[in-house]
Amino acid sequence: MEYPSKLIENAVLEISRLPGIGKKTAFRLVMHLLRTEESASVSLSDAIIKLRTETRYCNNCGMVSEDVLCKYCSSAKRDHSLICLVEDIPDVIAIENTAQFQGVYHILGGLISPVNGIGPDDLRIQELFDRIESKKNTVKEVILALSPTMEGDTTAFYLNKKLSEKGIEVSTIARGVPLGGELEYADELTLGRSIVTRTKYD
Amino acid sequence: MEYPSKLIENAVLEISRLPGIGKKTAFRLVMHLLRTEESASVSLSDAIIKLRTETRYCNNCGMVSEDVLCKYCSSAKRDHSLICLVEDIPDVIAIENTAQFQGVYHILGGLISPVNGIGPDDLRIQELFDRIESKKNTVKEVILALSPTMEGDTTAFYLNKKLSEKGIEVSTIARGVPLGGELEYADELTLGRSIVTRTKYD
């Protein structure tokens, strides 16, 4: 595809580097930007550059933050004895949206995956132990909120062993049939497991 | 949805203003930008701002351009006696990609649409007549390359009348069954019209 100007070509190229955006979509976005007022492009450009250059990571949990500590780690309203361990930033946002968790987080930055050559040392696991250590027995429980995949299970298995050795209570988020789903459409593995790990009705 | 930082919230907001991009996709793009190197965000931001602040429009045809005249209007290799009239910039790019046209363009910036309150005076029609006037009878033919819709047909009807009065030859791009399409799946209107407007086999 030939573009009428270098500026358009460059903008299409840069926008199409984003995941899920091809050259056709990028060109459509470029046309949109050209048609709307200049201030829209200025704020968009500004938001992108500030996002990348001014965002830092919380020294404690690894969450994106504007300060040394993120808003969860620096909050006095949060229960700092309860750490929820997650794979990445979007998981924190998903859990926050449930409004069911009042503890703090710790971001691993990935999952153990021998196939992809990712071991415990590539994740923020040492940071977790250092953090627990520095809190001098105030951390009571670690919730493993990891994806129910092979990598998630491997990571959970490894962390449960290490954390239990240090006398920390380890729990994992419940797995079973999702709320609102019809039983006959639940996959066999989930359904089978939900029978084995049934809980008392109350 | 609550975001972990103002910078992220702002970037999600700005990106989700783009057409076809919702807040979820915008957040996914934000996470992508945070994970990739800083230079990627810098070039993206730079490309967007330059696109909007440095792009201007050709004085002659209305195409986006970096100079007073666009690359088609300033080219000596182009046939300046043949003007292809299009609705908007993407049409020029589509026609250029066919490599079948060696004339110049004129962008209307829309189509006549009484329903939407768009009349001839809202389009670059006067500019077309001024342009033809200033060229002193060197413009021989105007090709109407407008969408085969009600608005396109209305605009073509109006322009044909006005241009013919000035002694300019007016043609329109051929309408019929698209190449590579199966006849049985062609819509009735197109197929019917393609029989009525059949051309000599050669």
XYZ file of C-alpha atoms in Angstrom:
404
model
C 0.000 0.000 0.000
C 1.308 3.415 -0.964
C 0.568 6.372 1.292
C 0.138 9.955 0.142
C 2.673 11.362 2.601
C 5.616 10.271 4.738
C 3.861 11.521 7.880
C 0.856 9.292 7.222
C 3.059 6.338 6.335
C 5.023 6.758 9.540
C 1.908 7.099 11.704
C 0.345 4.001 10.087
C 3.572 2.074 10.682
C 3.816 3.081 14.339
C 0.137 2.452 15.118
C 0.166 -0.927 13.339
C 2.959 -2.071 15.668
C 0.330 -2.297 18.420
C -1.051 -5.802 18.992
C -4.232 -6.629 17.080
C -3.997 -3.556 14.846
C -3.181 -4.140 11.199
C -2.230 -1.587 8.565
C -5.838 -1.144 7.394
C -7.088 -0.378 10.897
C -4.080 1.850 11.535
C -4.870 3.823 8.403
C -8.498 4.171 9.496
C -7.294 5.531 12.853
C -4.923 7.928 11.087
C -7.797 9.242 8.970
C -9.855 9.663 12.132
C -7.072 11.665 13.784
C -6.721 13.869 10.697
C -10.465 14.543 10.689
C -10.831 15.380 14.380
C -9.542 18.480 16.081
C -5.846 18.884 16.793
C -6.298 18.839 20.569
C -7.454 15.195 20.407
C -4.171 14.109 18.809
C -2.176 16.269 21.211
C -3.777 14.681 24.292
C -3.446 11.176 22.852
C 0.217 11.674 22.048
C 0.787 13.240 25.449
C -1.000 10.445 27.326
C 1.110 7.784 25.580
C 4.455 9.426 26.257
C 3.596 10.198 29.880
C 2.317 6.670 30.415
C 5.638 5.184 29.422
C 8.077 7.733 30.801
C 6.388 8.627 34.098
C 4.991 5.267 35.166
C 7.162 3.405 37.650
C 6.732 0.210 39.605
C 5.911 -0.157 43.292
C 9.053 -1.110 45.249
C 7.013 -3.475 47.351
C 4.576 -5.397 45.126
C 5.657 -4.549 41.561
C 2.361 -2.908 40.626
C 2.417 0.105 38.295
C 2.486 3.246 40.345
C 3.252 6.930 40.235
C 5.139 6.819 43.545
C 7.652 4.594 45.332
C 4.742 2.621 46.784
C 1.530 1.859 44.879
C -1.863 2.926 46.148
C -2.526 -0.474 47.731
C 0.834 -0.824 49.511
C 0.648 2.738 50.826
C -2.943 2.444 52.054
C -3.576 2.151 55.803
C -7.046 0.736 55.086
C -5.577 -2.394 53.537
C -4.790 -5.584 55.441
C -1.017 -5.920 55.022
C -0.958 -9.382 56.637
C -2.783 -10.826 53.614
C -0.912 -10.973 50.310
C -2.626 -11.958 47.089
C -0.132 -13.380 44.622
C -0.926 -12.740 40.963
C 0.764 -13.262 37.619
C 0.494 -9.739 36.267
C -1.008 -6.244 36.554
C -4.356 -6.937 34.794
C -5.082 -9.632 37.420
C -4.871 -6.990 40.164
C -7.352 -4.809 38.323
C -9.696 -7.764 37.774
C -9.590 -8.646 41.490
C -10.018 -5.004 42.531
C -13.140 -4.827 40.377
C -14.740 -7.597 42.445
C -14.434 -5.348 45.548
C -14.029 -8.584 47.582
C -10.378 -8.272 48.586
C -8.948 -5.866 51.134
C -5.388 -7.181 51.432
C -2.330 -6.252 49.380
C -0.834 -7.758 46.235
C 2.395 -9.207 44.958
C 3.038 -9.436 41.238
C 5.124 -12.354 39.979
C 5.612 -10.980 36.479
C 4.944 -14.381 34.904
C 4.538 -18.073 35.722
C 7.045 -20.906 35.996
C 7.196 -22.557 32.573
C 10.023 -25.045 31.939
C 8.908 -25.317 28.276
C 9.544 -21.593 27.755
C 12.651 -21.635 29.956
C 11.094 -19.548 32.735
C 12.244 -20.671 36.174
C 11.597 -19.298 39.697
C 14.604 -16.967 39.391
C 13.024 -15.173 36.418
C 10.007 -14.173 38.510
C 9.605 -11.813 41.472
C 9.677 -14.729 43.938
C 12.827 -13.676 45.828
C 11.246 -10.228 46.218
C 8.231 -11.926 47.836
C 10.399 -13.760 50.365
C 12.423 -10.600 51.092
C 9.189 -8.724 51.606
C 7.785 -11.352 53.994
C 11.153 -11.428 55.822
C 11.276 -7.654 56.239
C 7.751 -7.621 57.686
C 8.929 -9.851 60.582
C 6.094 -12.403 60.919
C 3.298 -9.953 60.246
C 2.364 -11.650 56.960
C -0.172 -14.343 57.889
C -1.548 -15.649 54.631
C -0.661 -15.734 50.958
C -3.510 -16.298 48.497
C -2.416 -17.860 45.228
C -4.603 -16.233 42.580
C -2.997 -17.875 39.556
C -4.591 -19.061 36.319
C -5.794 -22.694 36.470
C -3.345 -23.766 33.747
C -0.340 -26.094 33.801
C 2.008 -23.128 34.363
C -0.241 -21.717 37.073
C -0.432 -25.073 38.852
C 3.343 -25.599 38.609
C 3.968 -22.157 40.083
C 1.389 -22.708 42.826
C 2.945 -26.076 43.724
C 6.413 -24.541 43.987
C 5.274 -21.531 46.011
C 3.115 -23.578 48.382
C 6.145 -25.700 49.260
C 8.446 -22.704 49.823
C 5.908 -20.637 51.747
C 4.744 -23.504 53.965
C 8.376 -24.088 55.001
C 8.369 -20.539 56.350
C 5.177 -21.197 58.324
C 2.958 -19.021 56.147
C -0.605 -20.104 55.528
C -1.157 -20.655 51.797
C -4.582 -20.638 50.159
C -5.731 -20.672 46.558
C -8.750 -19.096 44.911
C -11.667 -21.520 44.526
C -12.002 -23.457 41.299
C -15.321 -24.825 40.112
C -18.253 -24.127 37.865
C -18.525 -20.415 37.069
C -21.547 -18.542 38.429
C -24.364 -18.160 35.905
C -23.035 -20.988 33.729
C -25.223 -23.946 32.870
C -23.984 -27.212 34.335
C -24.422 -29.199 31.127
C -22.046 -26.856 29.319
C -19.333 -26.872 31.992
C -16.220 -28.727 30.805
C -15.660 -32.194 32.317
C -12.419 -31.326 34.056
C -13.928 -28.359 35.895
C -17.110 -30.217 36.743
C -15.224 -33.322 37.908
C -12.952 -31.239 40.088
C -15.860 -29.253 41.504
C -17.370 -32.549 42.757
C -14.114 -33.738 44.298
C -13.468 -30.387 46.011
C -17.124 -29.843 47.054
C -17.681 -27.571 50.062
C -20.244 -27.767 52.863
C -23.550 -26.150 51.918
C -24.369 -23.156 54.130
C -13.346 -0.172 36.027
C -10.789 1.236 38.421
C -7.242 1.780 37.239
C -4.122 1.536 39.381
C -2.786 4.941 38.394
C -3.963 8.248 36.914
C -1.475 7.882 34.052
C -2.940 4.540 33.037
C -6.492 5.824 33.408
C -5.706 8.814 31.229
C -3.982 6.726 28.553
C -6.903 4.248 28.483
C -9.340 7.148 28.173
C -7.449 8.796 25.326
C -6.875 5.566 23.389
C -10.503 4.459 23.809
C -11.631 7.675 22.112
C -10.382 6.178 18.838
C -13.114 4.575 16.721
C -13.591 0.837 17.251
C -11.434 0.748 20.384
C -13.216 0.156 23.678
C -11.840 0.494 27.184
C -10.820 -3.185 27.374
C -8.810 -3.015 24.160
C -7.346 0.340 25.199
C -6.192 -1.187 28.483
C -4.637 -4.122 26.603
C -2.746 -1.622 24.408
C -1.640 0.332 27.491
C -0.272 -2.870 29.048
C 1.517 -3.611 25.784
C 3.125 -0.160 25.772
C 4.208 -0.574 29.396
C 5.811 -3.935 28.616
C 7.694 -2.869 25.482
C 10.707 -0.597 25.402
C 10.339 3.128 25.936
C 11.472 4.012 22.402
C 8.334 2.332 20.954
C 6.049 4.645 22.927
C 8.199 7.657 22.088
C 8.008 7.000 18.327
C 4.278 6.270 18.496
C 3.584 9.469 20.410
C 5.839 11.419 18.055
C 4.231 9.996 14.904
C 0.744 10.926 16.151
C 1.590 14.503 17.037
C 3.544 15.093 13.817
C 0.741 13.553 11.765
C -1.758 16.054 13.074
C 0.367 19.184 13.398
C 2.532 18.906 10.263
C 0.071 17.482 7.758
C -1.532 20.068 5.493
C -3.857 19.865 2.510
C -2.996 20.350 -1.158
C -4.160 23.802 -2.332
C -5.258 22.286 -5.600
C -7.011 18.973 -4.964
C -7.456 18.842 -1.162
C -5.336 15.720 -0.699
C -3.184 15.433 2.433
C 0.268 16.690 1.659
C 3.461 17.916 3.244
C 3.772 20.805 0.776
C 1.527 23.414 -0.874
C 0.830 20.923 -3.678
C 0.439 17.176 -3.131
C 2.646 14.664 -4.882
C 0.095 14.080 -7.637
C -0.624 17.747 -8.398
C 3.083 18.594 -8.420
C 4.068 15.650 -10.652
C 4.959 16.345 -14.304
C 4.362 12.673 -15.131
C 0.651 12.996 -14.363
C -1.998 13.896 -16.936
C -3.392 17.177 -15.600
C -6.194 17.251 -18.191
C -7.869 14.271 -16.513
C -9.369 14.838 -13.061
C -10.703 11.967 -10.977
C -13.336 13.199 -8.535
C -13.514 11.264 -5.258
C -15.337 11.585 -1.952
C -12.351 11.411 0.367
C -8.652 10.676 0.876
C -8.896 6.863 1.276
C -10.492 6.674 -2.197
C -7.370 8.259 -3.718
C -5.202 5.661 -2.014
C -7.487 2.840 -3.191
C -7.334 4.092 -6.797
C -3.549 4.634 -6.607
C -3.155 1.015 -5.489
C -4.755 -0.175 -8.735
C -1.938 1.574 -10.695
C -4.491 2.131 -13.495
C -4.873 5.908 -13.262
C -2.330 8.493 -14.337
C -4.395 11.676 -14.039
C -4.887 13.934 -11.018
C -7.511 13.990 -8.287
C -10.038 16.300 -6.721
C -11.405 15.548 -3.264
C -14.992 16.577 -2.536
C -14.775 16.003 1.204
C -18.194 14.308 1.288
C -21.278 13.666 -0.809
C -24.493 15.620 -1.301
C -26.974 14.298 1.260
C -30.181 16.288 1.793
C -31.135 13.942 4.670
C -27.981 14.937 6.564
C -28.233 18.558 5.457
C -25.150 18.417 3.224
C -25.571 20.497 0.089
C -23.198 21.364 -2.790
C -21.891 24.397 -0.884
C -20.599 22.190 1.945
C -18.333 20.292 -0.442
C -15.246 21.319 -2.416
C -17.309 21.799 -5.581
C -16.644 25.527 -6.046
C -12.930 24.740 -5.681
C -13.293 22.260 -8.556
C -14.893 24.854 -10.827
C -12.287 27.472 -9.846
C -9.567 24.955 -10.594
C -11.011 24.086 -14.002
C -11.464 27.821 -14.727
C -7.880 28.676 -13.801
C -6.541 25.922 -16.075
C -8.180 27.674 -19.096
C -9.704 24.787 -21.055
C -6.863 22.345 -20.409
C -9.076 20.066 -18.305
C -10.680 17.644 -20.787
C -12.398 15.005 -18.695
C -13.689 14.549 -15.159
C -14.117 10.951 -13.971
C -16.739 10.583 -11.237
C -15.368 7.885 -8.907
C -18.129 8.052 -6.295
C -19.687 5.268 -4.232
C -22.686 3.636 -5.932
C -25.055 4.788 -3.168
C -27.962 7.212 -3.140
C -25.677 10.045 -1.987
C -23.048 9.124 -4.594
C -25.650 9.042 -7.367
C -27.184 12.363 -6.272
C -23.757 14.008 -6.251
C -22.864 12.499 -9.636
C -26.163 13.722 -11.149
C -25.559 17.265 -9.867
C -21.928 17.381 -11.006
C -22.638 15.898 -14.425
C -25.165 18.656 -15.067
C -22.835 21.450 -13.906
C -19.737 20.112 -15.659
C -21.511 19.354 -18.954
C -22.723 22.975 -19.029
C -19.078 24.009 -19.049
C -18.327 21.652 -21.948
C -16.317 19.185 -19.894
C -16.549 15.494 -20.707
C -17.902 13.581 -17.703
C -17.440 9.855 -17.195
C -18.136 7.536 -14.291
C -16.331 4.415 -13.143
C -17.931 1.197 -14.424
C -20.495 -0.546 -12.236
C -21.204 -4.254 -12.569
C -20.374 -7.648 -11.114
C -17.052 -7.578 -9.247
C -14.161 -9.594 -10.688
C -13.705 -13.001 -9.075
C -17.261 -12.976 -7.701
C -19.644 -15.818 -8.465
C -22.621 -14.696 -10.528
C -25.194 -16.526 -8.424
C -24.098 -14.566 -5.334
C -24.155 -11.136 -6.999
C -27.006 -8.972 -5.689
C -29.984 -8.517 -8.036
C -29.574 -4.767 -8.432
C -25.939 -5.032 -9.503
C -26.597 -7.991 -11.779
C -29.670 -6.346 -13.322
C -27.780 -3.145 -13.969
C -24.804 -5.017 -15.384
C -27.126 -6.533 -18.027
C -28.695 -3.191 -18.918
C -25.317 -1.437 -19.159
C -23.546 -4.347 -20.927
C -20.503 -3.435 -23.027
C -19.275 -4.893 -26.353
C -17.131 -8.005 -25.863
C -13.581 -7.454 -27.072
